[in-house]
Short mmCIF file of N, CA and C in Angstrom, two decimals:
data_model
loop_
_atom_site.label_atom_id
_atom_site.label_comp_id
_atom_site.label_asym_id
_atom_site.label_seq_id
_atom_site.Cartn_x
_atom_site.Cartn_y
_atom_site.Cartn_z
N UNK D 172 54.67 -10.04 -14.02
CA UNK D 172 54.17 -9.15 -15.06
C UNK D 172 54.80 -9.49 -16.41
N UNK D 173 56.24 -9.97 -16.38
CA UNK D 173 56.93 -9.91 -17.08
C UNK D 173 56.37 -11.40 -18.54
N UNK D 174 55.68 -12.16 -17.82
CA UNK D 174 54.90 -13.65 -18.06
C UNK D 174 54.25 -12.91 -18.73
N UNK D 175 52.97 -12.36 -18.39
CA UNK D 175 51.81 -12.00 -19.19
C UNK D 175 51.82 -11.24 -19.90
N UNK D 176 52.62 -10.17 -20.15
CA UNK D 176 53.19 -9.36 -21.25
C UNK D 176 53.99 -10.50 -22.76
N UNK D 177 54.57 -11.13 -22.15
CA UNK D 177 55.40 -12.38 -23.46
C UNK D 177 54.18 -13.16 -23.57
N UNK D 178 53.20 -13.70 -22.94
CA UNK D 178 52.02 -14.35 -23.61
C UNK D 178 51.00 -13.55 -24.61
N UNK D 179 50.64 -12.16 -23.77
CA UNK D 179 50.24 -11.28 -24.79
C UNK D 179 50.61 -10.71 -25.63
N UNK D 180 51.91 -10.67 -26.09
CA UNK D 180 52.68 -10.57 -28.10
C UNK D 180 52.92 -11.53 -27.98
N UNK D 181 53.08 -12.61 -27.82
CA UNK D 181 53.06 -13.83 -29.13
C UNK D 181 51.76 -14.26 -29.48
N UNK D 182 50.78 -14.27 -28.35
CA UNK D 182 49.39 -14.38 -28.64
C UNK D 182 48.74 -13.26 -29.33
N UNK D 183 49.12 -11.94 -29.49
CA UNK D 183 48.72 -11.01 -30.38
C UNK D 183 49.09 -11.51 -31.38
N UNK D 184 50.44 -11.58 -31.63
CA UNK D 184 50.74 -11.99 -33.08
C UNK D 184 50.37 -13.21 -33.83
N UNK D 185 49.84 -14.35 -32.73
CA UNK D 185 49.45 -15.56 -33.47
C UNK D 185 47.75 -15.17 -34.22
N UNK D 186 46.97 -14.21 -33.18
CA UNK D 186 45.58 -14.19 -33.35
C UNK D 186 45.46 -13.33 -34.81
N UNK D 187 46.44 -11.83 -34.80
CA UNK D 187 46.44 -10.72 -35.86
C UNK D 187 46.77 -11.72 -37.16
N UNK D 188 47.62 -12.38 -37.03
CA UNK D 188 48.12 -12.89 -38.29
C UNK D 188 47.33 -14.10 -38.65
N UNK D 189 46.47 -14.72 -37.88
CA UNK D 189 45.32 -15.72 -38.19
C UNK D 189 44.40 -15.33 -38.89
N UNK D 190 43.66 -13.72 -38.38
CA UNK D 190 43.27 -13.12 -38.99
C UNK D 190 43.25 -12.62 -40.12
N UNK D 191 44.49 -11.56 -40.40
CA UNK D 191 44.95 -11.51 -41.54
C UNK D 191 44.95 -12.07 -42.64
N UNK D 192 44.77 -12.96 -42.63
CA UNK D 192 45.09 -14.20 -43.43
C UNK D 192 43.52 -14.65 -44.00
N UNK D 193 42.82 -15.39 -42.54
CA UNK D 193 41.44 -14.93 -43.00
C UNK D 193 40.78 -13.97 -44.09
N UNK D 194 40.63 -12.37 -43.92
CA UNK D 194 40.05 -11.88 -44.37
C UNK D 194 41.32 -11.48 -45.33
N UNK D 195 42.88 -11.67 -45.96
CA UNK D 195 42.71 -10.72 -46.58
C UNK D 195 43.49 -11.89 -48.00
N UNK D 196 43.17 -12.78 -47.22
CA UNK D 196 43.60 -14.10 -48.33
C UNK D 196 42.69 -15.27 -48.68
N UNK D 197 41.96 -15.86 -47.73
CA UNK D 197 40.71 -16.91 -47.82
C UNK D 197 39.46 -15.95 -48.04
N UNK D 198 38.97 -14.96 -47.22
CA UNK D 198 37.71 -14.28 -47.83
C UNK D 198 37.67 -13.38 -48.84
N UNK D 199 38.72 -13.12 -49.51
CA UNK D 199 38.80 -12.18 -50.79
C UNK D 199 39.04 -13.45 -51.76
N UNK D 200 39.56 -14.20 -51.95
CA UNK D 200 39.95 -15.62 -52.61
C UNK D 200 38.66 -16.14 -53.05
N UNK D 201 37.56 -16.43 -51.68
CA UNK D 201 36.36 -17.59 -51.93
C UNK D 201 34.99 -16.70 -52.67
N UNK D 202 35.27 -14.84 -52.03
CA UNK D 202 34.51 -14.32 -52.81
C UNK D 202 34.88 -13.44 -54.22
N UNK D 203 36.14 -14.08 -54.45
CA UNK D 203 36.29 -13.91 -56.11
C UNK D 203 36.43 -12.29 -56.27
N UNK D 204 37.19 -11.12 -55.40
CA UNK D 204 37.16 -10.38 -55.31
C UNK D 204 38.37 -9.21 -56.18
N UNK D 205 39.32 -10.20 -56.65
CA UNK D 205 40.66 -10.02 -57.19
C UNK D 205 40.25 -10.97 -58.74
N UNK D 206 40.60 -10.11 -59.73
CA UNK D 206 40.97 -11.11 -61.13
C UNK D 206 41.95 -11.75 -61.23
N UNK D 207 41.79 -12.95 -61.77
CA UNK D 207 43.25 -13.85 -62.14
C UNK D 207 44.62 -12.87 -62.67
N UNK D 208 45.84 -12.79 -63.00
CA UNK D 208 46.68 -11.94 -63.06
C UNK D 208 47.43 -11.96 -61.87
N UNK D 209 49.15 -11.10 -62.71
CA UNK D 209 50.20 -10.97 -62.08
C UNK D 209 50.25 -10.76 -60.40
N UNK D 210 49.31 -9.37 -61.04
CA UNK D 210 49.02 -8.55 -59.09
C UNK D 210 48.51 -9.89 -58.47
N UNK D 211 47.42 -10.04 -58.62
CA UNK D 211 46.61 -10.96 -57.44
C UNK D 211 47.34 -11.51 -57.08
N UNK D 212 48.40 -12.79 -58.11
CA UNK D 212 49.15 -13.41 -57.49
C UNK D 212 50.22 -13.12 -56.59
N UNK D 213 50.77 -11.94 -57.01
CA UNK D 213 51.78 -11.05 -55.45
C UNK D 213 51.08 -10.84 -54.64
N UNK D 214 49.39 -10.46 -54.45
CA UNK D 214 49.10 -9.79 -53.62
C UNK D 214 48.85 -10.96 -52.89
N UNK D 215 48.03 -12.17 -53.37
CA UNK D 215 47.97 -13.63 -52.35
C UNK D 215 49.28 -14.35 -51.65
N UNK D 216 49.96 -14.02 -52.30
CA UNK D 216 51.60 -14.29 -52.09
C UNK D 216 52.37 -13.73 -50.68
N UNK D 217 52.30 -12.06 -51.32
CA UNK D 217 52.70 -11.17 -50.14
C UNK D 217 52.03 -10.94 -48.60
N UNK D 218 50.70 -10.92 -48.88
CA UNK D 218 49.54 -11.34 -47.52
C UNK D 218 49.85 -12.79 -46.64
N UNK D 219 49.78 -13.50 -47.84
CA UNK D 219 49.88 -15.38 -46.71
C UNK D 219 51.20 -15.40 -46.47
N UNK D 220 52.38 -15.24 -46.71
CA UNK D 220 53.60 -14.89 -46.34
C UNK D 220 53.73 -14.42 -45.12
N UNK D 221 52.98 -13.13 -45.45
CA UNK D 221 53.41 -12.57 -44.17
C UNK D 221 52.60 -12.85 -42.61
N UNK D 222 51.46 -13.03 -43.36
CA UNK D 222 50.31 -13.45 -42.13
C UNK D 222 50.75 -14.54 -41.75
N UNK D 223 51.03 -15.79 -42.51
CA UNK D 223 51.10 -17.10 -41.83
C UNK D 223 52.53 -17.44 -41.46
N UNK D 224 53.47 -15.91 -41.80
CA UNK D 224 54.97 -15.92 -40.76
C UNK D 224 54.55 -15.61 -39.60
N UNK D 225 53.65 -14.62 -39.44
CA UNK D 225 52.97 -14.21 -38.04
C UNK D 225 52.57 -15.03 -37.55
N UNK D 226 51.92 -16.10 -37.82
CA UNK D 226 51.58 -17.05 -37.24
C UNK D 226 52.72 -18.35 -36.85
N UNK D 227 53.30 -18.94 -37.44
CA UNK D 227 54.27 -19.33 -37.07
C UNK D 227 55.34 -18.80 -36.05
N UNK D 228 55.41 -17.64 -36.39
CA UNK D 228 56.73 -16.74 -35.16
C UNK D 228 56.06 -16.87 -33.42
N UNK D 229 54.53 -16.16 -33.50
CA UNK D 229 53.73 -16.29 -32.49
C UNK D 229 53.46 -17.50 -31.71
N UNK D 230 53.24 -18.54 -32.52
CA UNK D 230 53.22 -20.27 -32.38
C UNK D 230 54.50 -20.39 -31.62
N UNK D 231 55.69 -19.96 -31.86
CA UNK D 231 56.72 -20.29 -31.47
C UNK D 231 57.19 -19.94 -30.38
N UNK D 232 56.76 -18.63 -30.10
CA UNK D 232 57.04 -17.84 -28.79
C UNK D 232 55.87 -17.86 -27.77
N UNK D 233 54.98 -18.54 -28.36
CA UNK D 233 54.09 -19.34 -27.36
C UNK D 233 54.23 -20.63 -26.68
N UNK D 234 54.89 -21.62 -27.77
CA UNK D 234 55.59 -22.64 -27.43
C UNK D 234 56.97 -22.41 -26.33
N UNK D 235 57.72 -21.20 -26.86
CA UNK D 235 58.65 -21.32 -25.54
C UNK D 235 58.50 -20.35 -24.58
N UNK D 236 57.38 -19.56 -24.61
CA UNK D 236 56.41 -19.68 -23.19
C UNK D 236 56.27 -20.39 -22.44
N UNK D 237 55.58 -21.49 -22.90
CA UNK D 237 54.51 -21.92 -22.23
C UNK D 237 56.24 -23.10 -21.97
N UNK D 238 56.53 -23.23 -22.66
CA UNK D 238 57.93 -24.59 -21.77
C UNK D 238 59.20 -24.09 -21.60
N UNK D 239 59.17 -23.04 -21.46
CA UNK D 239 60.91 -22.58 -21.65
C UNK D 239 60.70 -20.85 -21.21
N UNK D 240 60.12 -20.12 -20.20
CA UNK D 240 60.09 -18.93 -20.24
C UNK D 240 61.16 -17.99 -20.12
N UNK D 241 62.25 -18.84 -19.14
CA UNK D 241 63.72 -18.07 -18.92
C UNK D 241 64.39 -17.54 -20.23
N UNK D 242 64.40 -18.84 -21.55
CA UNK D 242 64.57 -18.09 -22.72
C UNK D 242 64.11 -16.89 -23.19
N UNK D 243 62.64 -16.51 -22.88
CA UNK D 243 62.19 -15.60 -23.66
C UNK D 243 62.32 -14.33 -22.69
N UNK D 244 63.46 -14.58 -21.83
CA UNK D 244 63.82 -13.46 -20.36
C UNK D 244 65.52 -12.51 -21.06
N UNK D 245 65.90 -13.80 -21.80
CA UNK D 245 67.21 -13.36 -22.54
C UNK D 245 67.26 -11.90 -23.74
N UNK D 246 68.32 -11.77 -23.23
CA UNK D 246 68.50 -10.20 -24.33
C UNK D 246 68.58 -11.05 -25.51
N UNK D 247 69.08 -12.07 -26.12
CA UNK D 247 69.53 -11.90 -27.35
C UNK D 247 68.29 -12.84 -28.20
N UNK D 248 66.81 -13.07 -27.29
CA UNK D 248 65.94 -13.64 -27.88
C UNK D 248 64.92 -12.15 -28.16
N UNK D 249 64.89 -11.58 -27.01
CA UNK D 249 63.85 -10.44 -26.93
C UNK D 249 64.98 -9.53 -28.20
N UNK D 250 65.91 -9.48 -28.61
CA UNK D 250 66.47 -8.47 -29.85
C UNK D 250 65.48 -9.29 -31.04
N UNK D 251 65.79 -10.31 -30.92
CA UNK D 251 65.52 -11.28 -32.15
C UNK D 251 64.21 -10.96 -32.74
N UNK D 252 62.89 -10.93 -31.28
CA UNK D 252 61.98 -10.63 -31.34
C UNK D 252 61.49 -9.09 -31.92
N UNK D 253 62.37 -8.36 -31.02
CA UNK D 253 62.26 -6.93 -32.03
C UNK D 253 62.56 -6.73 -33.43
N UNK D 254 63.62 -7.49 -33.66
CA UNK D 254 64.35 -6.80 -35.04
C UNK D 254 63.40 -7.42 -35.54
N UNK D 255 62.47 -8.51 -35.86
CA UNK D 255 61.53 -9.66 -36.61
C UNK D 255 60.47 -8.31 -36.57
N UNK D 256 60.04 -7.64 -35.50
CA UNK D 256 58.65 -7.24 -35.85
C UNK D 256 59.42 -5.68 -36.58
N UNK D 257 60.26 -5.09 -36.30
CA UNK D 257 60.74 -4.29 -37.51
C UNK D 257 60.94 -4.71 -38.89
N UNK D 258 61.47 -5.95 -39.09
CA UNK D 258 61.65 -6.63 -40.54
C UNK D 258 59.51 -6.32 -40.89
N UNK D 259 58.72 -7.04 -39.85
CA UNK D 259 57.71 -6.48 -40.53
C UNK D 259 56.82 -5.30 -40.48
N UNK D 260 57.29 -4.30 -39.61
CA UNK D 260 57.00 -3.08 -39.96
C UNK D 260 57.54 -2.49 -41.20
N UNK D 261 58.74 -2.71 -41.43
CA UNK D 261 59.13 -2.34 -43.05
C UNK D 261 58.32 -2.85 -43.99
N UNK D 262 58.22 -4.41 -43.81
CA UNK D 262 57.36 -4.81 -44.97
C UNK D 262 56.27 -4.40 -45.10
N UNK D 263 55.33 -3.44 -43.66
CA UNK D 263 53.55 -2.80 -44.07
C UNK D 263 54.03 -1.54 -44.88
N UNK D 264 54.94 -1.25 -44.43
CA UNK D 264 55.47 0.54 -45.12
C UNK D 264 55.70 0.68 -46.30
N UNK D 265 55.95 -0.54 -46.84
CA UNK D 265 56.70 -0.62 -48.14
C UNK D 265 55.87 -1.08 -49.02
N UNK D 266 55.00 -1.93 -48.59
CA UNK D 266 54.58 -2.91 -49.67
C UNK D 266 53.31 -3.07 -49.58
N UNK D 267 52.47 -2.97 -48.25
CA UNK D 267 51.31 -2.54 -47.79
C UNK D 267 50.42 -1.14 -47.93
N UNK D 268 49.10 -0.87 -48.45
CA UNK D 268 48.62 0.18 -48.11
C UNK D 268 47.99 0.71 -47.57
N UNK D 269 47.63 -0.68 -46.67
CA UNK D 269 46.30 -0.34 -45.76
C UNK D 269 46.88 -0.31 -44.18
N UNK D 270 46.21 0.19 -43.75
CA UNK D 270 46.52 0.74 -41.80
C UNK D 270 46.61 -0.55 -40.80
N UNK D 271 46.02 -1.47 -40.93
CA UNK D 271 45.10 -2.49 -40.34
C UNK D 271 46.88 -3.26 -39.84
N UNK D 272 47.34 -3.69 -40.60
CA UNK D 272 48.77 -4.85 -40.55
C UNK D 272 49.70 -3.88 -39.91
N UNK D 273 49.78 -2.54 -40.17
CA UNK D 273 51.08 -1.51 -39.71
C UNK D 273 50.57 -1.79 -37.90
N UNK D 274 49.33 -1.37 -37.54
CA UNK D 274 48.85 -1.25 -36.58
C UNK D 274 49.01 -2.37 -35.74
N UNK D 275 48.96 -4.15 -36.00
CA UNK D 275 48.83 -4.57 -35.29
C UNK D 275 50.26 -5.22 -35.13
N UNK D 276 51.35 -4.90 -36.04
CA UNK D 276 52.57 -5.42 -35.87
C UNK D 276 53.18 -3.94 -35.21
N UNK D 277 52.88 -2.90 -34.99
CA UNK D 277 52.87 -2.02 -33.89
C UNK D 277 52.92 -2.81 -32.55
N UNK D 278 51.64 -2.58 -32.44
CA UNK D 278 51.54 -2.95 -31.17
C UNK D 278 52.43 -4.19 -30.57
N UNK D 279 52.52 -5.05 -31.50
CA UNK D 279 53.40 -6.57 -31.28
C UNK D 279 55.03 -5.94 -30.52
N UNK D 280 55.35 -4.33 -31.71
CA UNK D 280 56.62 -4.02 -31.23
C UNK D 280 56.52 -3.14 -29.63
N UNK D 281 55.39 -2.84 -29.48
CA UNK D 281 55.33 -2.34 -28.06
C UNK D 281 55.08 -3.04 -27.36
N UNK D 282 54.60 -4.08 -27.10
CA UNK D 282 54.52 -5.43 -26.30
C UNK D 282 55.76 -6.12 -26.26
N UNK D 283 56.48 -6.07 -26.98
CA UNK D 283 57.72 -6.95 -26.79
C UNK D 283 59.13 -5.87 -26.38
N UNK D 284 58.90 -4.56 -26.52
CA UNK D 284 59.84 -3.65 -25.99
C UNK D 284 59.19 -3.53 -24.13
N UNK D 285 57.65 -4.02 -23.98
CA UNK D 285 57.34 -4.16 -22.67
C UNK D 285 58.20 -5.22 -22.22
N UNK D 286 57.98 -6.25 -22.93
CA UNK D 286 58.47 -7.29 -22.19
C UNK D 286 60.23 -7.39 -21.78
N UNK D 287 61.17 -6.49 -22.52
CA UNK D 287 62.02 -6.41 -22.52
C UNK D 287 62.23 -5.46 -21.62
N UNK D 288 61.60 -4.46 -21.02
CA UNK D 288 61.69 -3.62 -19.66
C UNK D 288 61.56 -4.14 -18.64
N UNK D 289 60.24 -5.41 -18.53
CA UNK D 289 60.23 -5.34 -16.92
C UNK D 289 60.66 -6.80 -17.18
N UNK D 290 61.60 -7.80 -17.67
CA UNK D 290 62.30 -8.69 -17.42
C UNK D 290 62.73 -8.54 -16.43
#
């Protein structure tokens, strides 16, 4: 059980933050939806940052999935993993205003507090 729970948050987090990124950086971008200026540029900034950390972090804990699972069985990787998706629950709370990113880096933190129970 303990397998398919660590494939499903890092694979949540690789797919949410692929996404993310998609619609809230390439399809607002190509349809010209934001004016040139300060904001836009934080706001393209702060989105691909964070989306394509999601993607990278997820990439990674898929990678030592898929070749290394005993690691991702360890307390001091599964902390690592929590405190990361709190670092980005702060960042939707703070800096975010929309529901969509709080929600799916949620769930990332309840999937990985699963995976840290039935180790």
């Amino acid at each position: 059980m303990h397998q398919y729970i660590v494939y499903t948050a890092y694979g949540w987090l690789t797919l949410t933050g692929s996404l993310h990124f998609i619609v809230d950086v390439v399809s607002q971008y190509l349809r010209g939806k934001r004016e040139p200026g300060l904001e836009t540029t934080l706001y393209y900034g702060l989105n691909a940052a964070f989306s394509l950390g999601q993607v990278a972090f997820g990439l990674l804990g898929l990678f030592l999935a898929w070749r290394a699972m005993h690691l991702l069985s360890e307390t001091p990787v599964l902390i690592l993993s929590v405190a990361t998706a709190l670092g980005w629950l702060a960042i939707t709370f703070l800096f975010m205003e929309y529901w969509e990113p709080k929600f799916n880096v949620g769930i990332f933190c309840l999937l990985i507090v699963a995976a840290f129970v039935t180790r």
